[in-house]
Amino acid sequence: MNGTLGDKREIEKKKTNGCLRVRTTSNSCLGPALRYLCLAQFEYLGYPPGYPEPVEDQYTAPQIPADVPRIQLRLAGEKRKHNEGRLEVLYEGEWGTVCDDDFNIHAAQVVCRELGYSEAVSWAPSAKYGKGDGRIWFDNVHCTGKEKTLAQCESNGIGVSDCKHSEDVGVVCSDKRIPGFRFLSPLNNNSLNIQVEDVRIRPILASYRKRIPVTEGYVEVKDGGKWKQICDEEWSPMNTRVICGMFGFPGEKRYNARVYKMFARRRTPSYWDYLVNCTGNEAHLSSCKLGHSLMAKGNSSCGQGIPVVVSCVAGRAFAPTPMAGYRKAFRQEQPLVRLRGGGVVGEGRVEVLKNGEWGTICDDHWNLVSATVVCRELGFGTAKEALSGGQLGQGMGPVHMNEVQCSGFEKSVTECQFNMDKDSEGCSHEEDAGVRCNVPAMGFQQRLRLSGGRNPFEGRVEVLVERNGSLVWGTVCSEGWGTMEAMVVCRQLGLGFASNAFQETWYWPGAVSADAVVMSGVRCAGTEMSLSHCLHHGDHLSCPKGGARHAAGVSCSETAPDLVLNPQVVEQTTYIEDRPMFMLQCAYEENCLASTSSSTPANSYRRLLRFSSQIHNNGQSDFRPKASRDSWVWHDCHRHYHSMEIFTHYDLLSLNGSKVAEGHKASFCLEDSECDEGIEKKYECANFGEQGITVGCWDTYRHDIDCQWVDITDVKPGDYTFQIVINPNYEVAESDYTNNVVKCKSRYDGHRIWMYNCHIGGSIGGETEETFPGLLNNQVTHR
């Protein structure tokens, strides 16, 4: 082959899922996203005649000595993830539990590997996943971590225990499965859970092969390193429901069975040894029971059956349709459930609408079944995880539901049973429940990457686009690049929240071949699933600065702050003050007065609407000003530093939404005024101290501070809406911008003012909210 030493290539005629592999020693090799797209496009074709099957990771089943008791394990109980639960042991045809006495991470390691997981994450004592039934088979278990089965660990002996079921141990395993793991069932018991290496939906028909997401095809399990189909004998709609849910789909539909029968006749399937038995409320196939063995029926084939086919229905967000614009013309029904505070699509704190007010769910008895009802209701699949303890930030308002128990088949979590006598008794927002849902694989992550960063959470933004028939990587123009755009990038990559948006990235040198700008004019609302869904220039690029060092960049974080204003404090502290102009010189210099104040004599008065504001940080990380302290601006008049140009907007609106008076507050000083019990103050303004608001603390701006007002000197008597917006310019990334607005009804008679019905934007039902003009919340649509 011709070539130079600097560009030496070898063409390796080796089949990898239908793609010709190019091996090169130069820097011009295929990128990982291009390889992925190639694999995804041709995987369904299989291997042509003459090519051997690829070499799979070899899994060797553990050799158990003949004198070791034969047992089987499963994870059961009130799970919050499919790979965790109460440890149960099957011995001599009877299921029992394991006592937590002397149990440790080494024993958990043995359990997880025996179940086919790569490792243990943790273990839990004291029946965390509920009390089991039957015998307690093991007590005082001592493992080294190298045993092949729990039965090889030292213990008091099988069935010898002085424990109660209140001491049942639980185990949490990693998501990752052991490569090549082979499911073996020497006991051949159909009460066993299914533990296979992997599961997929493989598209068969040409019309589904290029669809994203994949919604229809064979259900295949990877067992012993090989993909195998499942015989459709005894397959039920409940099985289909579970499979579709696993892959992020809330529903299923009928398919053309005749076509698949014809396909099965043309190519002999390779069947898995077992059938499947699901009840329909499982969140994952691993929670379903093992069905009959094909071999036990005296036949290793499927008889008159064919491979299992499922056809799933995607949620509205994942199923774009030409009629989408038409549908928006109609008024959509008010949802009863929503997610808030999540960093990626399909996760968040669960909030429900009750009596016209949004509130949260207490995590008592919160499990995968109830979480799955929420996920399906919102157009996702089953739940990956039921979150507890306010892990995705604390909500505001009431706790509407406690001790929720769902069957798994409800249309809405509001239909599930819960403790009617104590909606919120004994519950605080520290116990707010959340979910992480299974969402369809859209391939978004493969079309975006961060390059040149010091870690995977930062770097220059590079996108994969088609140019002249080829896929190429390029940069994004940084003109107008901000927090909202960075939020979308971090969400698309599954990296959580944006912590910073950068308009220069010279310190993150990416690949020179990707310096060219391929996307410009990007404007995002912040809620899009992909950067390509944001407004942008398309093929008509415009970027005067160019890419390379001026390309857009981001840094991401798994956590973010969440500022929430206390509406009751605003309502209770409002009053009017007439203040002489000569005492307002500093406020005048900072533009805290109405424009007519410039012609006001020094001995005249300005009428000020004064109030206090109390701003809580309910998020998961501290709120810090965007500017570093060396760039804070000293204001000699007020004798303090400003760390943010604009921190809040105060507006008085007419009933039709037009602004009649306004005020703004530069960040006087971000500090911890007070904190929840057990949390120490971290930030204070004295002596040029660090500024910020700690998680669980709040910053109080008293009514007697300069600029903590709206100048209403020129306002006529009447009814108005008073509106406060925190972090209005999105200078600092937050987990939830929808709760940054507070609105109040107000009445001014020319002498006095009344403030009432103060609430956080979006905290009440849509119909009630529409009676308040102004912003619904601080979430942009498009800037």
Short mmCIF file of N, CA, C and O in Angstrom, two decimals, residues 566-577 608-614 700-704 708 722 724 744 753 755 758:
data_model
loop_
_atom_site.label_atom_id
_atom_site.label_comp_id
_atom_site.label_asym_id
_atom_site.label_seq_id
_atom_site.Cartn_x
_atom_site.Cartn_y
_atom_site.Cartn_z
N ASN A 566 -38.98 33.10 49.61
CA ASN A 566 -40.08 32.84 50.53
C ASN A 566 -41.20 33.85 50.29
O ASN A 566 -41.05 35.04 50.62
N PRO A 567 -42.33 33.43 49.73
CA PRO A 567 -43.39 34.40 49.40
C PRO A 567 -44.07 34.98 50.63
O PRO A 567 -44.55 36.12 50.60
N GLN A 568 -44.12 34.21 51.72
CA GLN A 568 -44.79 34.71 52.93
C GLN A 568 -44.05 35.91 53.52
O GLN A 568 -44.67 36.86 54.02
N VAL A 569 -42.71 35.89 53.46
CA VAL A 569 -41.93 37.01 54.01
C VAL A 569 -42.23 38.28 53.22
O VAL A 569 -42.39 39.38 53.80
N VAL A 570 -42.34 38.17 51.91
CA VAL A 570 -42.67 39.34 51.07
C VAL A 570 -44.04 39.90 51.47
O VAL A 570 -44.20 41.10 51.68
N GLU A 571 -45.00 38.99 51.60
CA GLU A 571 -46.37 39.42 51.91
C GLU A 571 -46.47 40.09 53.27
O GLU A 571 -47.22 41.05 53.45
N GLN A 572 -45.69 39.60 54.24
CA GLN A 572 -45.83 40.08 55.62
C GLN A 572 -45.03 41.34 55.93
O GLN A 572 -45.25 41.98 56.96
N THR A 573 -44.10 41.72 55.06
CA THR A 573 -43.20 42.83 55.39
C THR A 573 -43.38 44.06 54.50
O THR A 573 -42.63 45.03 54.61
N THR A 574 -44.37 44.04 53.62
CA THR A 574 -44.55 45.14 52.66
C THR A 574 -45.15 46.38 53.33
O THR A 574 -46.08 46.28 54.13
N TYR A 575 -44.58 47.54 52.98
CA TYR A 575 -45.13 48.81 53.46
C TYR A 575 -44.66 49.94 52.53
O TYR A 575 -43.81 49.71 51.64
N ILE A 576 -45.19 51.15 52.72
CA ILE A 576 -44.82 52.31 51.91
C ILE A 576 -44.03 53.29 52.76
O ILE A 576 -44.37 53.54 53.93
N GLU A 577 -42.97 53.85 52.17
CA GLU A 577 -42.19 54.90 52.85
C GLU A 577 -42.01 56.07 51.89
O GLU A 577 -41.66 55.88 50.71
N LEU A 608 -41.70 54.91 48.10
CA LEU A 608 -41.03 53.62 47.91
C LEU A 608 -41.88 52.47 48.47
O LEU A 608 -42.36 52.54 49.61
N LEU A 609 -42.07 51.44 47.66
CA LEU A 609 -42.71 50.20 48.11
C LEU A 609 -41.61 49.30 48.66
O LEU A 609 -40.80 48.77 47.91
N ARG A 610 -41.57 49.16 49.98
CA ARG A 610 -40.47 48.44 50.63
C ARG A 610 -40.95 47.08 51.13
O ARG A 610 -42.12 46.89 51.47
N PHE A 611 -40.03 46.13 51.22
CA PHE A 611 -40.35 44.75 51.62
C PHE A 611 -39.04 44.02 51.91
O PHE A 611 -37.96 44.47 51.52
N SER A 612 -39.15 42.93 52.60
CA SER A 612 -37.99 42.06 52.83
C SER A 612 -38.08 40.86 51.90
O SER A 612 -39.17 40.46 51.48
N SER A 613 -36.93 40.31 51.58
CA SER A 613 -36.91 39.06 50.79
C SER A 613 -35.96 38.08 51.45
O SER A 613 -34.88 38.44 51.92
N GLN A 614 -36.42 36.84 51.48
CA GLN A 614 -35.64 35.76 52.11
C GLN A 614 -35.42 34.68 51.05
O GLN A 614 -36.37 34.04 50.61
N THR A 700 -31.14 36.88 53.73
CA THR A 700 -32.26 37.78 53.95
C THR A 700 -31.86 39.21 53.61
O THR A 700 -30.86 39.73 54.11
N TYR A 701 -32.62 39.84 52.71
CA TYR A 701 -32.45 41.26 52.40
C TYR A 701 -33.55 42.01 53.12
O TYR A 701 -34.72 41.94 52.73
N ARG A 702 -33.18 42.72 54.19
CA ARG A 702 -34.17 43.41 55.00
C ARG A 702 -34.76 44.60 54.25
O ARG A 702 -34.14 45.19 53.36
N HIS A 703 -35.96 44.93 54.64
CA HIS A 703 -36.71 46.02 53.99
C HIS A 703 -36.02 47.37 54.11
O HIS A 703 -36.29 48.29 53.34
N ASP A 704 -35.11 47.53 55.09
CA ASP A 704 -34.49 48.83 55.31
C ASP A 704 -33.15 48.98 54.58
O ASP A 704 -32.41 49.94 54.82
N GLN A 708 -33.85 47.95 48.21
CA GLN A 708 -34.79 46.86 48.50
C GLN A 708 -36.20 47.46 48.43
O GLN A 708 -36.92 47.50 49.41
N PHE A 722 -47.50 42.29 41.82
CA PHE A 722 -46.11 42.53 42.19
C PHE A 722 -45.31 41.27 41.88
O PHE A 722 -45.72 40.17 42.24
N ILE A 724 -41.32 39.38 41.64
CA ILE A 724 -39.89 39.34 41.95
C ILE A 724 -39.27 38.18 41.17
O ILE A 724 -39.80 37.07 41.20
N CYS A 744 -47.44 38.38 43.59
CA CYS A 744 -48.44 38.73 44.60
C CYS A 744 -49.51 39.62 43.96
O CYS A 744 -49.23 40.40 43.06
N ILE A 753 -50.90 50.27 50.81
CA ILE A 753 -50.82 49.18 49.83
C ILE A 753 -51.06 47.86 50.55
O ILE A 753 -50.61 47.66 51.68
N MET A 755 -50.77 43.65 50.11
CA MET A 755 -50.14 42.58 49.34
C MET A 755 -50.77 41.26 49.80
O MET A 755 -50.81 40.96 51.00
N CYS A 758 -49.54 35.89 47.75
CA CYS A 758 -48.16 35.74 47.26
C CYS A 758 -47.85 34.25 47.10
O CYS A 758 -48.16 33.43 47.96
#
